[in-house]
């Protein structure tokens, strides 16, 4: 991996951590996590015929904005009465702020993409979208050892979306095509639309049966796409078997980063301390009643 600047790896790690948390951000009146809804939006646009590069930029930009604003998205801000120009400015500032580690010209392209309202393309969702949303990830598995379950578990739609966004951001570092990496990532768990995830342990036990079982479910997912999009997905998925091409390296870098950062999230939550919450994060933050809050906590001996 060739770095564009000395601090790029640390900057990207923090950025990817914020994007990964889109799997866990939910809001009243909205179905599922932000990551799950972006996965749905991506396939809706693709099924409606939107060009893959446009969808990749638009969805990646929306993920970056949501990493800072959560569900304070364009639709909600307009509903609240903000003028469109103010909404655009707010969304652009969010992407501009969080995307500092993203190299140019991709960074500017993503800032530009968030400023353009998404097209109204009500594409029918392929069946595999709901199946992947309902399919949990396996947890940590290793042949011969009990499975380690970390709850709440992510689902395959969330994982695929986050890997797709990481892939777009990593593509320039590997000389890869971001649209191809994005589409390959969205489609890399097609087999889990119908195949419950038994992890590495189950795959090893299946042995020679693994490939035909996976192929059966991949073919089922592909069959739900129109011929033009199906061909494009098959072409994109050609980078999945190895890391011998730029597209393959960008995809596999994104995939392994998400797999490990997901576990890091659970470990970080388990190791959270009150010092971090109170001192570093300012849970009891400055304001007109902070002194009173501090006295109450001291009297109650909290923490």
GROMACS .gro file of C-alpha atoms in nm:
model
  303
    1UNK     CA    1   0.000   0.000   0.000
    2UNK     CA    2   0.149   0.329  -0.108
    3UNK     CA    3   0.068   0.618   0.123
    4UNK     CA    4  -0.011   0.960  -0.020
    5UNK     CA    5   0.106   1.130   0.298
    6UNK     CA    6   0.279   1.020   0.616
    7UNK     CA    7  -0.029   1.038   0.840
    8UNK     CA    8  -0.264   0.869   0.593
    9UNK     CA    9  -0.280   0.526   0.764
   10UNK     CA   10  -0.377   0.668   1.105
   11UNK     CA   11  -0.622   0.908   0.944
   12UNK     CA   12  -0.785   0.633   0.743
   13UNK     CA   13  -0.811   0.405   1.047
   14UNK     CA   14  -1.006   0.670   1.238
   15UNK     CA   15  -1.219   0.749   0.934
   16UNK     CA   16  -1.301   0.383   0.875
   17UNK     CA   17  -1.394   0.342   1.241
   18UNK     CA   18  -1.653   0.619   1.207
   19UNK     CA   19  -1.792   0.471   0.885
   20UNK     CA   20  -1.813   0.127   1.046
   21UNK     CA   21  -2.034   0.269   1.318
   22UNK     CA   22  -2.303   0.330   1.055
   23UNK     CA   23  -2.392  -0.035   1.124
   24UNK     CA   24  -2.502   0.074   1.472
   25UNK     CA   25  -2.676   0.409   1.414
   26UNK     CA   26  -3.056   0.379   1.408
   27UNK     CA   27  -3.336   0.633   1.433
   28UNK     CA   28  -3.705   0.634   1.518
   29UNK     CA   29  -3.930   0.580   1.220
   30UNK     CA   30  -3.650   0.442   1.003
   31UNK     CA   31  -3.604   0.074   0.937
   32UNK     CA   32  -3.264  -0.066   1.028
   33UNK     CA   33  -2.922   0.092   1.058
   34UNK     CA   34  -2.788   0.363   0.830
   35UNK     CA   35  -2.552   0.110   0.669
   36UNK     CA   36  -2.843  -0.122   0.596
   37UNK     CA   37  -3.047   0.158   0.440
   38UNK     CA   38  -2.754   0.272   0.226
   39UNK     CA   39  -2.712  -0.087   0.103
   40UNK     CA   40  -3.079  -0.082   0.008
   41UNK     CA   41  -3.046   0.258  -0.162
   42UNK     CA   42  -2.744   0.145  -0.364
   43UNK     CA   43  -2.921  -0.161  -0.503
   44UNK     CA   44  -3.239   0.036  -0.567
   45UNK     CA   45  -3.047   0.283  -0.784
   46UNK     CA   46  -2.850   0.010  -0.958
   47UNK     CA   47  -3.165  -0.188  -1.032
   48UNK     CA   48  -3.320   0.129  -1.178
   49UNK     CA   49  -3.030   0.162  -1.422
   50UNK     CA   50  -2.816   0.429  -1.256
   51UNK     CA   51  -2.449   0.420  -1.369
   52UNK     CA   52  -2.230   0.232  -1.120
   53UNK     CA   53  -1.967   0.512  -1.086
   54UNK     CA   54  -2.240   0.763  -0.996
   55UNK     CA   55  -2.393   0.529  -0.738
   56UNK     CA   56  -2.052   0.455  -0.588
   57UNK     CA   57  -1.970   0.825  -0.542
   58UNK     CA   58  -2.318   0.917  -0.418
   59UNK     CA   59  -2.345   0.636  -0.163
   60UNK     CA   60  -1.990   0.686  -0.038
   61UNK     CA   61  -2.056   1.058   0.007
   62UNK     CA   62  -2.378   0.985   0.195
   63UNK     CA   63  -2.192   0.744   0.422
   64UNK     CA   64  -1.929   1.007   0.500
   65UNK     CA   65  -2.192   1.269   0.580
   66UNK     CA   66  -2.386   1.023   0.797
   67UNK     CA   67  -2.072   0.930   0.991
   68UNK     CA   68  -2.083   1.281   1.136
   69UNK     CA   69  -2.451   1.378   1.109
   70UNK     CA   70  -2.620   1.044   1.163
   71UNK     CA   71  -2.973   1.053   1.026
   72UNK     CA   72  -2.976   1.433   0.994
   73UNK     CA   73  -2.984   1.381   0.618
   74UNK     CA   74  -3.104   1.595   0.328
   75UNK     CA   75  -3.466   1.483   0.348
   76UNK     CA   76  -3.498   1.551   0.721
   77UNK     CA   77  -3.325   1.888   0.709
   78UNK     CA   78  -3.546   2.003   0.423
   79UNK     CA   79  -3.852   1.879   0.614
   80UNK     CA   80  -3.737   2.092   0.908
   81UNK     CA   81  -3.752   2.400   0.688
   82UNK     CA   82  -3.385   2.465   0.611
   83UNK     CA   83  -3.330   2.626   0.268
   84UNK     CA   84  -3.175   2.388   0.011
   85UNK     CA   85  -2.859   2.599  -0.010
   86UNK     CA   86  -2.810   2.575   0.368
   87UNK     CA   87  -2.868   2.199   0.356
   88UNK     CA   88  -2.609   2.162   0.080
   89UNK     CA   89  -2.360   2.369   0.276
   90UNK     CA   90  -2.408   2.162   0.591
   91UNK     CA   91  -2.372   1.831   0.408
   92UNK     CA   92  -2.064   1.950   0.220
   93UNK     CA   93  -1.901   2.069   0.545
   94UNK     CA   94  -1.964   1.731   0.704
   95UNK     CA   95  -1.798   1.544   0.416
   96UNK     CA   96  -1.516   1.797   0.386
   97UNK     CA   97  -1.438   1.766   0.757
   98UNK     CA   98  -1.437   1.389   0.783
   99UNK     CA   99  -1.273   1.321   0.445
  100UNK     CA  100  -0.940   1.490   0.522
  101UNK     CA  101  -0.747   1.156   0.483
  102UNK     CA  102  -0.910   1.087   0.144
  103UNK     CA  103  -0.676   1.174  -0.144
  104UNK     CA  104  -0.759   1.419  -0.419
  105UNK     CA  105  -0.929   1.426  -0.662
  106UNK     CA  106  -1.155   1.169  -0.489
  107UNK     CA  107  -1.211   1.393  -0.187
  108UNK     CA  108  -1.340   1.681  -0.399
  109UNK     CA  109  -1.552   1.441  -0.605
  110UNK     CA  110  -1.722   1.312  -0.288
  111UNK     CA  111  -1.783   1.665  -0.159
  112UNK     CA  112  -1.939   1.748  -0.496
  113UNK     CA  113  -2.149   1.432  -0.492
  114UNK     CA  114  -2.315   1.510  -0.158
  115UNK     CA  115  -2.419   1.853  -0.288
  116UNK     CA  116  -2.638   1.698  -0.559
  117UNK     CA  117  -2.977   1.559  -0.453
  118UNK     CA  118  -3.005   1.186  -0.532
  119UNK     CA  119  -3.213   1.104  -0.837
  120UNK     CA  120  -3.565   0.977  -0.788
  121UNK     CA  121  -3.508   0.625  -0.918
  122UNK     CA  122  -3.758   0.393  -0.749
  123UNK     CA  123  -3.600   0.070  -0.861
  124UNK     CA  124  -3.756  -0.256  -0.742
  125UNK     CA  125  -3.527  -0.413  -0.484
  126UNK     CA  126  -3.384  -0.752  -0.577
  127UNK     CA  127  -3.493  -1.027  -0.337
  128UNK     CA  128  -3.140  -1.083  -0.207
  129UNK     CA  129  -3.134  -0.737  -0.047
  130UNK     CA  130  -3.390  -0.829   0.222
  131UNK     CA  131  -3.228  -1.171   0.263
  132UNK     CA  132  -2.884  -1.021   0.331
  133UNK     CA  133  -3.039  -0.770   0.571
  134UNK     CA  134  -3.188  -1.059   0.770
  135UNK     CA  135  -2.876  -1.279   0.759
  136UNK     CA  136  -2.645  -1.233   1.062
  137UNK     CA  137  -2.269  -1.263   1.033
  138UNK     CA  138  -2.114  -1.572   1.189
  139UNK     CA  139  -1.905  -1.413   1.461
  140UNK     CA  140  -1.553  -1.545   1.518
  141UNK     CA  141  -1.506  -1.905   1.411
  142UNK     CA  142  -1.206  -2.134   1.389
  143UNK     CA  143  -1.207  -2.505   1.301
  144UNK     CA  144  -1.194  -2.717   1.615
  145UNK     CA  145  -1.287  -2.431   1.849
  146UNK     CA  146  -1.622  -2.304   1.981
  147UNK     CA  147  -1.769  -2.005   1.805
  148UNK     CA  148  -1.724  -1.664   1.974
  149UNK     CA  149  -2.046  -1.465   1.952
  150UNK     CA  150  -2.039  -1.085   1.977
  151UNK     CA  151  -2.383  -0.932   2.011
  152UNK     CA  152  -2.552  -0.747   1.861
  153UNK     CA  153  -2.419  -0.902   1.542
  154UNK     CA  154  -2.392  -0.712   1.216
  155UNK     CA  155  -2.580  -0.843   0.915
  156UNK     CA  156  -2.443  -0.913   0.570
  157UNK     CA  157  -2.602  -0.607   0.410
  158UNK     CA  158  -2.427  -0.382   0.663
  159UNK     CA  159  -2.092  -0.555   0.611
  160UNK     CA  160  -2.118  -0.538   0.232
  161UNK     CA  161  -2.207  -0.169   0.235
  162UNK     CA  162  -1.921  -0.073   0.464
  163UNK     CA  163  -1.670  -0.277   0.261
  164UNK     CA  164  -1.800  -0.107  -0.055
  165UNK     CA  165  -1.746   0.240   0.093
  166UNK     CA  166  -1.399   0.148   0.222
  167UNK     CA  167  -1.322   0.009  -0.124
  168UNK     CA  168  -1.405   0.335  -0.298
  169UNK     CA  169  -1.180   0.526  -0.057
  170UNK     CA  170  -0.895   0.274  -0.091
  171UNK     CA  171  -0.917   0.236  -0.470
  172UNK     CA  172  -0.675   0.523  -0.553
  173UNK     CA  173  -0.408   0.375  -0.324
  174UNK     CA  174  -0.406   0.056  -0.533
  175UNK     CA  175  -0.473   0.205  -0.875
  176UNK     CA  176  -0.811   0.027  -0.875
  177UNK     CA  177  -1.138   0.124  -1.038
  178UNK     CA  178  -1.361   0.247  -0.753
  179UNK     CA  179  -1.686   0.156  -0.930
  180UNK     CA  180  -1.573  -0.204  -0.985
  181UNK     CA  181  -1.453  -0.241  -0.626
  182UNK     CA  182  -1.777  -0.086  -0.497
  183UNK     CA  183  -1.996  -0.324  -0.696
  184UNK     CA  184  -1.784  -0.628  -0.613
  185UNK     CA  185  -1.810  -0.546  -0.243
  186UNK     CA  186  -2.188  -0.497  -0.260
  187UNK     CA  187  -2.214  -0.842  -0.422
  188UNK     CA  188  -1.939  -1.039  -0.247
  189UNK     CA  189  -2.175  -1.218  -0.005
  190UNK     CA  190  -2.442  -1.309  -0.257
  191UNK     CA  191  -2.417  -1.670  -0.137
  192UNK     CA  192  -2.532  -1.565   0.210
  193UNK     CA  193  -2.865  -1.445   0.073
  194UNK     CA  194  -2.977  -1.807   0.105
  195UNK     CA  195  -2.688  -1.970   0.290
  196UNK     CA  196  -2.667  -1.912   0.667
  197UNK     CA  197  -2.320  -1.802   0.775
  198UNK     CA  198  -2.136  -2.081   0.955
  199UNK     CA  199  -1.803  -1.901   0.923
  200UNK     CA  200  -1.461  -2.048   0.856
  201UNK     CA  201  -1.547  -2.359   1.059
  202UNK     CA  202  -1.847  -2.449   0.846
  203UNK     CA  203  -1.664  -2.375   0.523
  204UNK     CA  204  -1.383  -2.613   0.618
  205UNK     CA  205  -1.628  -2.888   0.713
  206UNK     CA  206  -1.809  -2.853   0.380
  207UNK     CA  207  -1.478  -2.911   0.202
  208UNK     CA  208  -1.536  -2.997  -0.165
  209UNK     CA  209  -1.908  -2.928  -0.123
  210UNK     CA  210  -1.847  -2.561  -0.040
  211UNK     CA  211  -1.804  -2.433  -0.396
  212UNK     CA  212  -2.119  -2.592  -0.546
  213UNK     CA  213  -2.332  -2.490  -0.246
  214UNK     CA  214  -2.210  -2.132  -0.270
  215UNK     CA  215  -2.254  -2.129  -0.647
  216UNK     CA  216  -2.616  -2.238  -0.611
  217UNK     CA  217  -2.701  -1.936  -0.397
  218UNK     CA  218  -2.486  -1.692  -0.596
  219UNK     CA  219  -2.667  -1.798  -0.914
  220UNK     CA  220  -3.000  -1.742  -0.739
  221UNK     CA  221  -2.904  -1.387  -0.645
  222UNK     CA  222  -2.769  -1.308  -0.990
  223UNK     CA  223  -3.089  -1.437  -1.151
  224UNK     CA  224  -3.287  -1.158  -0.980
  225UNK     CA  225  -3.095  -0.890  -1.175
  226UNK     CA  226  -3.168  -0.773  -1.526
  227UNK     CA  227  -2.918  -0.902  -1.787
  228UNK     CA  228  -2.714  -0.581  -1.820
  229UNK     CA  229  -2.665  -0.536  -1.445
  230UNK     CA  230  -2.606  -0.910  -1.402
  231UNK     CA  231  -2.319  -0.896  -1.652
  232UNK     CA  232  -2.169  -0.594  -1.475
  233UNK     CA  233  -2.190  -0.769  -1.137
  234UNK     CA  234  -2.031  -1.088  -1.272
  235UNK     CA  235  -1.748  -0.880  -1.420
  236UNK     CA  236  -1.695  -0.697  -1.091
  237UNK     CA  237  -1.698  -1.018  -0.888
  238UNK     CA  238  -1.411  -1.151  -1.100
  239UNK     CA  239  -1.173  -0.964  -0.866
  240UNK     CA  240  -1.289  -1.158  -0.558
  241UNK     CA  241  -1.085  -1.482  -0.575
  242UNK     CA  242  -0.739  -1.328  -0.515
  243UNK     CA  243  -0.536  -1.012  -0.457
  244UNK     CA  244  -0.339  -1.029  -0.782
  245UNK     CA  245  -0.507  -0.728  -0.947
  246UNK     CA  246  -0.549  -0.366  -0.834
  247UNK     CA  247  -0.924  -0.419  -0.797
  248UNK     CA  248  -0.869  -0.739  -0.600
  249UNK     CA  249  -0.620  -0.573  -0.367
  250UNK     CA  250  -0.851  -0.279  -0.298
  251UNK     CA  251  -1.145  -0.511  -0.230
  252UNK     CA  252  -0.954  -0.748  -0.003
  253UNK     CA  253  -0.795  -0.458   0.187
  254UNK     CA  254  -1.144  -0.314   0.249
  255UNK     CA  255  -1.284  -0.654   0.347
  256UNK     CA  256  -1.017  -0.744   0.602
  257UNK     CA  257  -1.020  -0.393   0.751
  258UNK     CA  258  -1.393  -0.416   0.815
  259UNK     CA  259  -1.372  -0.768   0.957
  260UNK     CA  260  -1.107  -0.669   1.209
  261UNK     CA  261  -1.244  -0.321   1.293
  262UNK     CA  262  -1.580  -0.482   1.369
  263UNK     CA  263  -1.413  -0.693   1.639
  264UNK     CA  264  -1.215  -0.389   1.758
  265UNK     CA  265  -1.547  -0.211   1.812
  266UNK     CA  266  -1.670  -0.483   2.048
  267UNK     CA  267  -1.339  -0.496   2.234
  268UNK     CA  268  -1.330  -0.117   2.263
  269UNK     CA  269  -1.681  -0.109   2.408
  270UNK     CA  270  -1.590  -0.380   2.659
  271UNK     CA  271  -1.280  -0.186   2.767
  272UNK     CA  272  -1.446   0.156   2.793
  273UNK     CA  273  -1.359   0.342   3.115
  274UNK     CA  274  -1.534   0.620   3.305
  275UNK     CA  275  -1.219   0.830   3.264
  276UNK     CA  276  -1.265   0.822   2.889
  277UNK     CA  277  -1.635   0.901   2.913
  278UNK     CA  278  -1.608   1.184   3.164
  279UNK     CA  279  -1.266   1.336   3.097
  280UNK     CA  280  -1.198   1.271   2.730
  281UNK     CA  281  -1.553   1.278   2.591
  282UNK     CA  282  -1.698   1.536   2.829
  283UNK     CA  283  -2.016   1.345   2.911
  284UNK     CA  284  -2.095   1.613   3.170
  285UNK     CA  285  -2.006   1.896   2.937
  286UNK     CA  286  -1.953   2.267   2.991
  287UNK     CA  287  -2.264   2.477   3.030
  288UNK     CA  288  -2.468   2.682   3.277
  289UNK     CA  289  -2.552   2.382   3.499
  290UNK     CA  290  -2.220   2.193   3.490
  291UNK     CA  291  -2.117   2.305   3.840
  292UNK     CA  292  -2.449   2.179   3.976
  293UNK     CA  293  -2.410   1.849   3.788
  294UNK     CA  294  -2.062   1.804   3.932
  295UNK     CA  295  -2.190   1.864   4.288
  296UNK     CA  296  -2.472   1.612   4.243
  297UNK     CA  297  -2.233   1.345   4.117
  298UNK     CA  298  -1.987   1.416   4.398
  299UNK     CA  299  -2.260   1.390   4.663
  300UNK     CA  300  -2.383   1.061   4.511
  301UNK     CA  301  -2.024   0.934   4.482
  302UNK     CA  302  -2.074   0.869   4.110
  303UNK     CA  303  -1.867   0.731   3.959
   0.00000   0.00000   0.00000
